[in-house]
Coordinates of C-alpha atoms and ligand atoms in Angstrom, one line a residue:
M4 CA -2.3 43.1 -22.7
A5 CA -3.6 39.6 -23.5
A6 CA -1.2 37.5 -25.4
T7 CA -3.8 35.6 -27.3
D8 CA -2.9 37.0 -30.7
A9 CA 0.5 35.3 -30.7
T10 CA 1.0 32.1 -32.7
P11 CA 3.0 29.9 -30.4
K12 CA 2.0 26.3 -29.8
D13 CA 2.1 26.0 -26.1
L14 CA 2.2 28.0 -22.9
T15 CA 6.0 28.1 -22.7
H16 CA 6.1 29.7 -26.1
Q17 CA 3.2 32.0 -25.3
I18 CA 5.1 33.2 -22.2
L19 CA 8.3 33.9 -24.3
Y20 CA 6.4 35.8 -27.0
A21 CA 4.4 37.8 -24.6
L22 CA 7.6 38.7 -22.7
S23 CA 9.3 39.8 -25.9
E24 CA 6.5 42.4 -26.2
A25 CA 6.1 43.6 -22.7
E26 CA 8.0 43.2 -19.4
P27 CA 7.3 42.5 -16.7
L28 CA 4.3 40.3 -17.4
L29 CA 1.5 39.8 -14.9
S30 CA 0.1 36.3 -15.4
A31 CA -3.3 37.2 -14.2
E32 CA -3.6 39.7 -17.1
A33 CA -1.6 38.0 -19.8
F34 CA -2.9 34.5 -19.3
P35 CA -6.3 34.8 -17.5
Q36 CA -7.4 31.4 -18.8
A37 CA -4.3 29.3 -18.0
A38 CA -4.7 26.8 -15.2
F39 CA -2.3 27.5 -12.3
T40 CA -0.5 24.2 -12.4
D41 CA 0.1 24.5 -16.2
L42 CA 1.5 28.0 -15.7
K43 CA 3.7 27.0 -12.9
A44 CA 5.1 24.0 -14.8
A45 CA 5.8 26.2 -17.9
L46 CA 7.5 28.9 -15.7
D47 CA 9.6 26.3 -13.9
R48 CA 10.7 24.8 -17.3
L49 CA 11.8 28.2 -18.5
G50 CA 13.1 29.2 -15.1
S51 CA 15.4 26.1 -14.9
R52 CA 16.9 27.3 -18.2
E53 CA 17.3 30.8 -16.9
M54 CA 15.1 32.0 -19.7
V55 CA 12.7 33.7 -17.4
K56 CA 12.6 34.8 -13.7
Y57 CA 9.4 35.2 -11.8
D58 CA 8.0 36.3 -8.5
T59 CA 4.9 34.9 -6.9
I60 CA 2.2 37.3 -5.9
D61 CA -0.5 36.3 -3.4
R62 CA -3.6 38.3 -3.3
E63 CA -7.2 38.1 -2.2
E64 CA -9.7 38.3 -5.0
A65 CA -13.4 39.3 -4.4
I66 CA -16.0 37.5 -6.5
L67 CA -19.7 38.2 -6.7
E68 CA -22.1 35.7 -5.1
A69 CA -25.4 35.0 -7.0
E70 CA -27.2 37.8 -5.1
G71 CA -24.3 40.2 -5.8
E72 CA -24.7 39.4 -9.5
T73 CA -28.4 40.2 -9.4
I74 CA -27.6 43.5 -7.7
A75 CA -24.9 44.4 -10.3
A76 CA -27.4 43.8 -13.0
N77 CA -30.7 45.1 -11.6
G78 CA -29.7 47.4 -8.7
S79 CA -30.0 46.8 -5.0
H80 CA -33.3 45.6 -3.5
E81 CA -33.9 49.0 -1.8
A82 CA -33.2 50.9 -5.1
R83 CA -35.6 48.6 -7.0
V84 CA -38.3 49.3 -4.4
F85 CA -37.6 53.1 -4.7
E86 CA -37.7 52.9 -8.4
A87 CA -41.1 51.1 -8.5
L88 CA -42.6 53.6 -6.2
R89 CA -41.1 56.6 -8.0
Q90 CA -43.0 55.5 -11.1
A91 CA -46.3 55.1 -9.2
V92 CA -47.5 58.6 -8.4
E93 CA -50.3 57.4 -6.1
G94 CA -48.1 55.1 -4.1
L95 CA -48.5 51.3 -4.0
T96 CA -49.9 48.7 -1.5
V97 CA -47.6 45.9 -0.4
Q98 CA -49.2 43.6 -2.9
E99 CA -49.0 46.1 -5.8
L100 CA -45.3 46.7 -5.0
E101 CA -44.6 42.9 -4.9
N102 CA -46.4 42.5 -8.3
T103 CA -44.4 45.3 -9.8
I104 CA -41.1 44.0 -8.6
G105 CA -42.0 40.4 -9.2
D106 CA -40.0 39.0 -6.3
K107 CA -41.4 38.6 -2.7
N108 CA -38.0 38.5 -1.0
V109 CA -36.6 41.5 -2.9
T110 CA -39.7 43.5 -2.0
K111 CA -39.5 42.5 1.7
V112 CA -35.8 43.2 2.2
G113 CA -35.9 46.2 -0.2
Q114 CA -38.8 48.1 1.5
S115 CA -37.3 47.5 5.0
K116 CA -34.0 48.9 3.9
A117 CA -35.5 51.8 1.9
F118 CA -37.4 52.7 5.1
K119 CA -34.2 52.7 7.1
E120 CA -32.6 54.9 4.5
K121 CA -35.6 57.2 4.7
W122 CA -36.0 56.8 0.9
I123 CA -39.7 55.8 1.3
S124 CA -42.6 56.5 3.7
R125 CA -46.3 55.6 4.1
T126 CA -49.3 57.5 2.8
K127 CA -52.3 58.1 5.2
D128 CA -54.1 55.1 3.7
G129 CA -51.1 52.8 4.4
K130 CA -49.6 52.7 0.9
F131 CA -45.9 53.1 0.2
K132 CA -44.6 56.2 -1.5
T133 CA -41.2 57.8 -2.2
A134 CA -39.9 60.2 0.4
R135 CA -37.4 62.0 -1.9
D136 CA -36.7 62.7 -5.5
S137 CA -33.7 60.6 -6.2
I138 CA -31.3 58.2 -4.6
E139 CA -27.8 57.0 -5.2
D140 CA -27.5 53.1 -5.4
V141 CA -24.2 52.8 -3.7
T142 CA -24.4 49.0 -3.3
K143 CA -24.9 48.6 -7.0
E144 CA -21.9 50.7 -7.8
Q145 CA -19.8 48.8 -5.3
V146 CA -20.7 45.3 -6.6
Q147 CA -20.1 46.6 -10.2
T148 CA -16.6 47.8 -9.3
I149 CA -15.9 44.4 -7.8
R150 CA -17.2 42.6 -10.8
Q151 CA -14.8 44.5 -13.0
T152 CA -11.7 44.7 -10.9
R153 CA -12.2 41.8 -8.5
T154 CA -11.4 44.1 -5.6
H155 CA -12.5 47.4 -4.1
P156 CA -10.2 50.3 -3.0
D157 CA -12.0 50.4 0.3
P158 CA -11.4 47.3 2.4
K159 CA -14.4 48.2 4.6
V160 CA -16.6 47.8 1.6
I161 CA -15.3 44.3 0.9
A162 CA -15.8 43.3 4.6
D163 CA -19.3 44.8 4.6
L164 CA -20.4 43.1 1.3
K165 CA -18.9 39.8 2.4
K166 CA -21.0 40.0 5.6
R167 CA -24.1 40.7 3.5
K168 CA -23.1 37.5 1.5
L169 CA -23.1 39.5 -1.7
I170 CA -19.5 38.6 -2.4
K171 CA -16.9 36.1 -1.3
T172 CA -13.1 36.3 -1.3
Q173 CA -10.5 33.8 -2.3
K174 CA -6.8 33.6 -2.4
V175 CA -5.2 33.7 -5.9
I176 CA -1.6 33.2 -6.7
S177 CA -0.3 34.8 -9.8
F178 CA 3.2 35.5 -11.2
K179 CA 5.2 38.6 -12.1
I180 CA 7.4 37.4 -15.0
H181 CA 10.7 38.9 -16.2
K182 CA 13.2 37.9 -18.9
G183 CA 16.0 35.8 -17.6
P184 CA 19.7 36.1 -18.6
K185 CA 19.2 33.4 -21.2
F186 CA 16.0 34.8 -22.6
A187 CA 15.2 33.7 -26.2
L188 CA 12.1 33.0 -28.2
E189 CA 12.8 29.3 -28.7
I190 CA 13.9 26.7 -26.2
A191 CA 17.3 25.5 -27.4
K192 CA 17.7 21.7 -27.8
E193 CA 19.6 20.5 -24.8
E194 CA 21.8 17.5 -24.5
T195 CA 21.4 15.5 -21.3
D196 CA 24.6 13.4 -21.7
L197 CA 28.1 13.9 -23.1
T198 CA 28.6 11.0 -25.5
A199 CA 31.7 9.5 -27.0
D200 CA 30.3 10.5 -30.4
M201 CA 30.1 14.2 -29.4
I202 CA 33.7 14.1 -28.2
A203 CA 34.9 12.5 -31.4
S204 CA 32.9 14.8 -33.7
G205 CA 33.7 18.0 -31.6
A206 CA 29.9 18.6 -31.4
W207 CA 30.3 19.1 -27.6
K208 CA 31.9 22.5 -28.3
T209 CA 28.6 24.0 -29.5
A210 CA 26.1 21.8 -27.8
A211 CA 23.9 23.2 -25.0
F212 CA 23.8 20.9 -22.0
K213 CA 20.9 20.6 -19.7
P214 CA 22.0 21.8 -16.2
Y215 CA 22.3 19.2 -13.5
N216 CA 19.3 19.1 -11.1
F217 CA 21.1 18.5 -7.8
K218 CA 17.7 18.3 -6.1
A219 CA 16.5 15.3 -8.0
L220 CA 16.2 12.1 -6.0
G221 CA 18.6 9.3 -6.9
A222 CA 17.4 5.9 -8.1
D223 CA 16.1 3.7 -5.4
Q224 CA 18.9 1.5 -4.1
N225 CA 17.9 -1.9 -3.0
A226 CA 20.5 -1.8 -0.2
G227 CA 20.6 -3.4 3.1
A228 CA 18.8 -2.2 6.2
L229 CA 18.9 -2.6 9.9
H230 CA 16.8 -5.4 11.2
P231 CA 13.4 -4.1 12.3
L232 CA 14.0 -5.4 15.8
N233 CA 17.2 -3.5 16.0
K234 CA 15.5 -0.3 14.9
V235 CA 12.9 -0.6 17.6
R236 CA 15.5 -1.6 20.1
S237 CA 17.5 1.5 19.4
E238 CA 14.3 3.6 19.8
F239 CA 13.7 2.0 23.2
R240 CA 17.4 2.5 24.3
Q241 CA 17.2 6.1 23.3
I242 CA 14.1 6.6 25.4
F243 CA 15.7 4.9 28.4
F244 CA 18.9 6.9 28.1
E245 CA 16.8 10.1 27.8
M246 CA 15.0 9.2 31.0
G247 CA 18.2 8.7 32.9
F248 CA 18.5 4.9 32.9
E249 CA 21.7 2.8 33.0
E250 CA 21.9 -0.3 30.8
M251 CA 22.2 -3.6 32.6
P252 CA 24.8 -6.2 31.4
T253 CA 22.7 -8.9 29.9
S254 CA 25.0 -11.0 27.7
Q255 CA 24.8 -14.0 30.0
F256 CA 21.8 -16.1 28.7
V257 CA 22.4 -18.9 31.3
E258 CA 21.2 -18.3 34.8
S259 CA 20.8 -20.4 37.9
G260 CA 17.3 -21.1 38.9
F261 CA 18.2 -19.0 42.0
W262 CA 18.2 -15.7 40.1
N263 CA 15.7 -16.6 37.5
F264 CA 13.1 -18.1 39.9
D265 CA 13.9 -18.4 43.6
T266 CA 14.8 -14.8 44.4
L267 CA 11.7 -13.8 42.6
F268 CA 9.6 -16.3 44.7
V269 CA 8.5 -18.6 41.9
P270 CA 7.9 -21.7 44.1
Q271 CA 10.0 -24.7 43.1
Q272 CA 6.9 -26.7 42.2
H273 CA 5.5 -23.9 40.0
P274 CA 4.5 -25.1 36.5
A275 CA 6.6 -22.3 35.0
R276 CA 9.6 -24.2 36.2
D277 CA 8.5 -27.4 34.3
L278 CA 10.6 -28.8 31.5
Q279 CA 7.7 -27.9 29.2
D280 CA 8.1 -24.2 30.0
T281 CA 11.8 -23.8 30.7
F282 CA 15.0 -24.9 28.9
Y283 CA 17.4 -26.6 31.3
I284 CA 21.0 -26.9 30.5
S285 CA 22.2 -30.5 30.3
D286 CA 26.0 -29.9 30.6
P287 CA 26.8 -28.6 33.1
K288 CA 23.5 -29.3 34.8
A289 CA 24.1 -27.0 37.8
A290 CA 26.1 -24.2 39.1
D291 CA 28.2 -24.9 42.2
K292 CA 26.9 -21.7 43.8
P293 CA 24.7 -18.8 42.8
R294 CA 26.9 -16.4 40.7
P295 CA 27.9 -13.1 42.2
T296 CA 26.5 -10.2 40.1
G297 CA 29.8 -9.0 38.8
P298 CA 33.6 -8.8 39.5
D299 CA 33.0 -5.7 41.7
D300 CA 30.3 -7.5 43.7
T301 CA 32.0 -8.1 47.0
R302 CA 28.9 -8.8 49.0
D303 CA 28.3 -12.1 50.5
Y304 CA 25.6 -13.7 48.4
E305 CA 25.4 -16.5 50.9
E306 CA 23.3 -14.1 52.9
V307 CA 20.9 -13.6 50.0
W308 CA 20.7 -17.3 49.5
D309 CA 19.8 -17.8 53.1
N310 CA 17.2 -15.0 53.1
V311 CA 15.6 -16.5 50.0
R312 CA 15.5 -20.0 51.5
Q313 CA 13.9 -18.7 54.7
V314 CA 11.2 -16.8 52.9
H315 CA 10.3 -19.9 50.8
E316 CA 10.4 -22.2 53.8
N317 CA 9.2 -20.4 56.8
G318 CA 8.6 -16.8 55.8
K319 CA 10.7 -13.7 56.7
F320 CA 10.5 -9.9 56.3
G321 CA 6.8 -9.9 57.1
S322 CA 6.0 -12.8 54.7
I323 CA 4.5 -16.0 56.0
G324 CA 6.4 -18.0 53.3
Y325 CA 5.3 -20.9 51.1
R326 CA 6.1 -23.3 53.9
Y327 CA 7.6 -26.2 51.9
P328 CA 11.0 -27.8 52.0
W329 CA 13.2 -25.7 49.7
S330 CA 15.7 -27.6 47.6
P331 CA 19.2 -25.9 47.1
E332 CA 19.8 -28.4 44.2
E333 CA 16.8 -27.2 42.3
S334 CA 17.9 -23.6 42.9
L335 CA 21.4 -24.3 41.4
R336 CA 20.0 -25.9 38.2
L337 CA 21.1 -23.9 35.2
V338 CA 18.4 -22.6 32.9
L339 CA 18.2 -20.4 29.8
R340 CA 16.8 -17.3 31.5
T341 CA 13.0 -17.1 31.0
H342 CA 12.9 -13.4 31.7
T343 CA 15.4 -10.5 32.1
T344 CA 13.9 -9.9 35.6
A345 CA 16.6 -12.4 36.6
V346 CA 19.1 -9.7 35.6
S347 CA 17.1 -7.0 37.4
A348 CA 17.1 -9.1 40.6
A349 CA 20.9 -9.6 40.4
M350 CA 21.3 -5.9 39.7
L351 CA 19.2 -4.9 42.7
H352 CA 21.4 -7.2 44.8
K353 CA 24.4 -5.3 43.4
L354 CA 22.8 -2.0 44.2
A355 CA 22.4 -3.1 47.8
A356 CA 26.2 -3.4 47.9
Q357 CA 26.3 0.4 47.6
R358 CA 24.5 0.8 51.0
G359 CA 26.2 3.5 52.9
K360 CA 26.8 3.9 56.7
D361 CA 23.4 5.6 57.0
G362 CA 21.8 2.5 55.6
R363 CA 20.7 4.2 52.4
V364 CA 21.4 3.1 48.9
P365 CA 21.3 5.7 46.1
P366 CA 18.2 5.8 43.8
A367 CA 18.8 4.0 40.6
R368 CA 17.3 3.4 37.2
Y369 CA 18.2 0.3 35.2
F370 CA 17.1 -1.2 31.9
S371 CA 17.9 -4.0 29.5
I372 CA 16.8 -5.2 26.1
D373 CA 17.9 -8.7 25.4
R374 CA 17.0 -12.3 24.6
V375 CA 14.9 -14.6 26.8
F376 CA 13.9 -18.2 26.2
R377 CA 10.7 -20.1 26.9
N378 CA 9.9 -23.7 25.9
E379 CA 6.8 -22.7 23.8
S380 CA 5.4 -24.4 20.8
V381 CA 6.2 -22.1 17.9
D382 CA 3.3 -20.5 16.1
A383 CA 2.5 -17.2 14.4
T384 CA 2.7 -15.2 17.6
H385 CA 5.0 -17.4 19.8
L386 CA 8.6 -18.3 19.5
A387 CA 10.8 -20.2 21.9
E388 CA 13.0 -17.1 22.1
F389 CA 12.2 -13.5 22.1
H390 CA 13.5 -10.2 23.4
Q391 CA 12.4 -8.5 26.6
V392 CA 12.5 -4.8 27.3
E393 CA 12.9 -4.5 31.1
G394 CA 13.2 -1.6 33.4
V395 CA 13.5 -0.9 37.1
I396 CA 13.4 2.3 39.1
A397 CA 14.6 2.2 42.8
D398 CA 13.8 5.3 44.9
Y399 CA 12.2 6.5 48.1
G400 CA 8.6 7.5 48.4
L401 CA 7.5 5.8 45.1
T402 CA 3.7 5.0 44.8
L403 CA 1.6 3.0 42.5
G404 CA 0.2 6.2 41.0
G405 CA 3.7 7.3 40.2
L406 CA 4.3 4.0 38.4
M407 CA 1.1 4.6 36.3
E408 CA 2.2 8.1 35.5
F409 CA 5.7 6.9 34.6
M410 CA 4.2 4.3 32.2
E411 CA 2.1 7.1 30.5
I412 CA 5.2 9.1 29.9
F413 CA 7.4 6.1 28.9
F414 CA 4.9 4.6 26.4
G415 CA 3.8 8.1 25.3
K416 CA 7.3 8.6 24.0
M417 CA 6.6 5.7 21.6
G418 CA 3.3 7.2 20.5
L419 CA 1.2 4.8 22.7
T420 CA -1.4 6.7 24.6
D421 CA -4.6 6.2 26.6
L422 CA -3.1 3.4 28.6
Q423 CA -5.3 1.1 30.7
F424 CA -4.1 -0.9 33.7
K425 CA -5.4 -4.2 34.8
P426 CA -4.6 -5.8 38.1
A427 CA -2.3 -8.9 37.6
Y428 CA -0.2 -11.3 39.6
N429 CA 3.5 -11.8 39.8
P430 CA 5.1 -13.6 42.7
Y431 CA 7.7 -10.9 43.1
T432 CA 5.6 -7.7 42.7
E433 CA 2.6 -6.5 44.7
P434 CA 0.5 -4.7 43.4
S435 CA 1.1 -5.9 39.8
M436 CA -0.5 -4.5 36.7
E437 CA -0.8 -5.5 33.0
I438 CA -0.6 -2.5 30.8
F439 CA -2.9 -2.1 27.7
A440 CA -2.8 0.5 25.0
F441 CA -5.4 1.3 22.3
H442 CA -4.0 0.4 19.0
K443 CA -5.5 2.6 16.3
G444 CA -4.6 0.3 13.4
L445 CA -6.1 -2.8 15.0
N446 CA -8.9 -0.8 16.6
K447 CA -8.6 -2.6 19.9
L448 CA -6.8 -2.7 23.2
V449 CA -3.5 -4.6 23.1
E450 CA -1.4 -5.8 26.0
I451 CA 1.9 -4.0 25.9
G452 CA 3.5 -4.9 29.2
N453 CA 3.5 -6.3 32.7
S454 CA 4.6 -4.3 35.7
G455 CA 4.5 -3.9 39.5
M456 CA 6.2 -2.8 42.7
F457 CA 8.7 -5.3 44.0
R458 CA 7.6 -7.0 47.2
P459 CA 9.4 -6.1 50.5
E460 CA 10.5 -9.8 51.1
F461 CA 12.3 -9.6 47.7
L462 CA 13.9 -6.2 48.4
E463 CA 15.0 -7.2 51.9
S464 CA 16.2 -10.6 50.8
V465 CA 18.7 -8.9 48.4
G466 CA 19.7 -6.5 51.1
L467 CA 17.9 -3.3 50.2
P468 CA 16.7 -0.9 52.9
K469 CA 13.0 -1.3 54.1
D470 CA 11.9 2.1 53.0
L471 CA 13.2 1.8 49.4
R472 CA 10.5 1.2 46.8
V473 CA 11.2 -0.4 43.4
Y474 CA 9.1 -0.3 40.2
G475 CA 9.6 -3.0 37.6
W476 CA 8.1 -3.7 34.2
G477 CA 8.8 -5.7 31.2
L478 CA 7.5 -6.1 27.7
S479 CA 8.4 -8.0 24.5
L480 CA 10.4 -6.1 21.9
E481 CA 8.6 -8.2 19.2
R482 CA 5.1 -7.0 19.8
P483 CA 5.7 -3.2 19.3
T484 CA 7.9 -4.1 16.3
M485 CA 5.2 -6.2 14.7
I486 CA 2.6 -3.5 15.3
K487 CA 4.9 -0.8 13.9
Y488 CA 5.8 -2.7 10.7
G489 CA 2.4 -4.4 10.3
I490 CA 4.0 -7.9 10.5
S491 CA 1.5 -10.6 11.4
N492 CA 3.8 -13.6 11.7
I493 CA 6.5 -13.5 14.3
R494 CA 8.5 -16.1 12.5
E495 CA 9.2 -13.6 9.7
L496 CA 10.8 -11.4 12.4
L497 CA 12.9 -13.9 14.3
G498 CA 12.6 -17.2 12.5
H499 CA 15.2 -19.8 12.3
K500 CA 15.5 -19.4 8.6
V501 CA 16.9 -16.0 7.6
D502 CA 14.8 -14.8 4.7
L503 CA 16.6 -11.9 3.0
N504 CA 13.5 -11.1 0.8
F505 CA 11.7 -10.1 3.9
I506 CA 12.9 -6.5 3.5
E507 CA 11.9 -6.4 -0.1
R508 CA 8.4 -7.7 0.8
N509 CA 8.1 -5.1 3.6
P510 CA 9.1 -1.8 2.0
A511 CA 8.2 0.1 5.2
V512 CA 11.2 -1.6 6.9
R513 CA 13.6 -0.5 4.2
L514 CA 12.2 3.1 3.7
D515 CA 12.3 3.8 7.4
K516 CA 15.3 5.8 8.2
D517 CA 17.9 3.8 10.1
Ligands
LIG606 N1 9.1 -10.5 34.3 C1 7.8 -10.0 33.8 C2 7.8 -8.5 33.6 C3 8.0 -7.7 34.9 C4 9.2 -7.3 35.3 C5 9.4 -6.6 36.5 C6 8.4 -6.4 37.3 C7 7.1 -6.8 36.9 C8 6.9 -7.5 35.8 C9 7.4 -10.7 32.5 O1 8.2 -11.5 32.0 O2 6.4 -10.5 32.0

């Protein structure tokens, strides 16, 4: 039943009128012309008012291709060949047959099929003739059925015709529509709000109220958000914890040159230790001794001090040393730490305190994410302070290949893949590698970290056993944050002026779930 004779203005009314005459209603039959989205919108409108209920029906529909249409109208190629020959009593040559049919391709395909079906044969002089009195054009019947019903009772027929490219199939969604509990021919006017006037006049008693849509999204609240650096920091912390790391205590920004530089074999004349690169504390200028690594650190750090001095001056633990007079005063000068590797060094010294009677220390994994300070001139990509993400793994039998694999897993957890490693130099690790990752947005390789295996003269100086191997790596927290949030000026991220409009200008920061 097509509901086209009804008078209603729009689809919602058409549906209501059609339903009042027949139920259930199949949308494909009742509204064959209606666009799917219009129909769905009209049904949802009525559905939300409980005026109708509907089920969705998915089905495959078969449609004739151009060649299928030709066959439905004129018969299959083989039937056309048969028919042409049936009318020519003397038989036809190929050319005559082609002239009669008027299509070279139909003739060619048709005669070959008709031969296979044994509908035609050759005369002695090579002409074509019919080999029987009548035939049944099954293909024509099949495509005609499909043209009418958009399907065929025999699925094999559909598969076969599809293979012959006479038909194609497509998925169609239609609806089976029923009356709902509040079915009516008209959509009642619905109030959205209960007003003071309605209460005063008593109109609320008879008014129909629009039901609440509890699924509607609320208005966008321009509320606060975590700082982007904090978000990326918690992502990193999560990854570290997941991988069995323990967080290092990093609240102490001031270090002695000893832990920041000397234990890590940065020579005392190294330009990194210049005033231009490092912030020195003016009051107090120096520590009276290198700090122990914590209240539970009962080891004698004088021994570390001595080891480090010897490695610098004359060499020790297999190292030939820098061979220069090492200054204890320089080592005690207080600095704002230039890297959190100062903390790793002190933590590894503390780990050595856990050395058992058998000489072994337990394997350990430490990380920290905290502030470091460098006396840089500030520009779009450099600040005098930034955050470092630092990790160390101490274990037995570690190899450089293992470090590379670890990096793949670690950075892979942040979505950075296809890492590349470039040999690098750090005075405290050998070998050392810079780590690069391909950044899809920037379409280039970007440096994401520095890493290496701690040198034996460092490990032995802090009292760790000879056969222990320690991986270390570090990266800035700012770089991945800038990449993630598309921020090109680091000052926006960690400037000296706090700009609260930053979040508004960077909706990605706000919309990202905290
Ligand atoms: N300290 C290095 C990072 C690093 C840490 C530990 C081992 C190797 C490298 C840096 O600041 O870039």
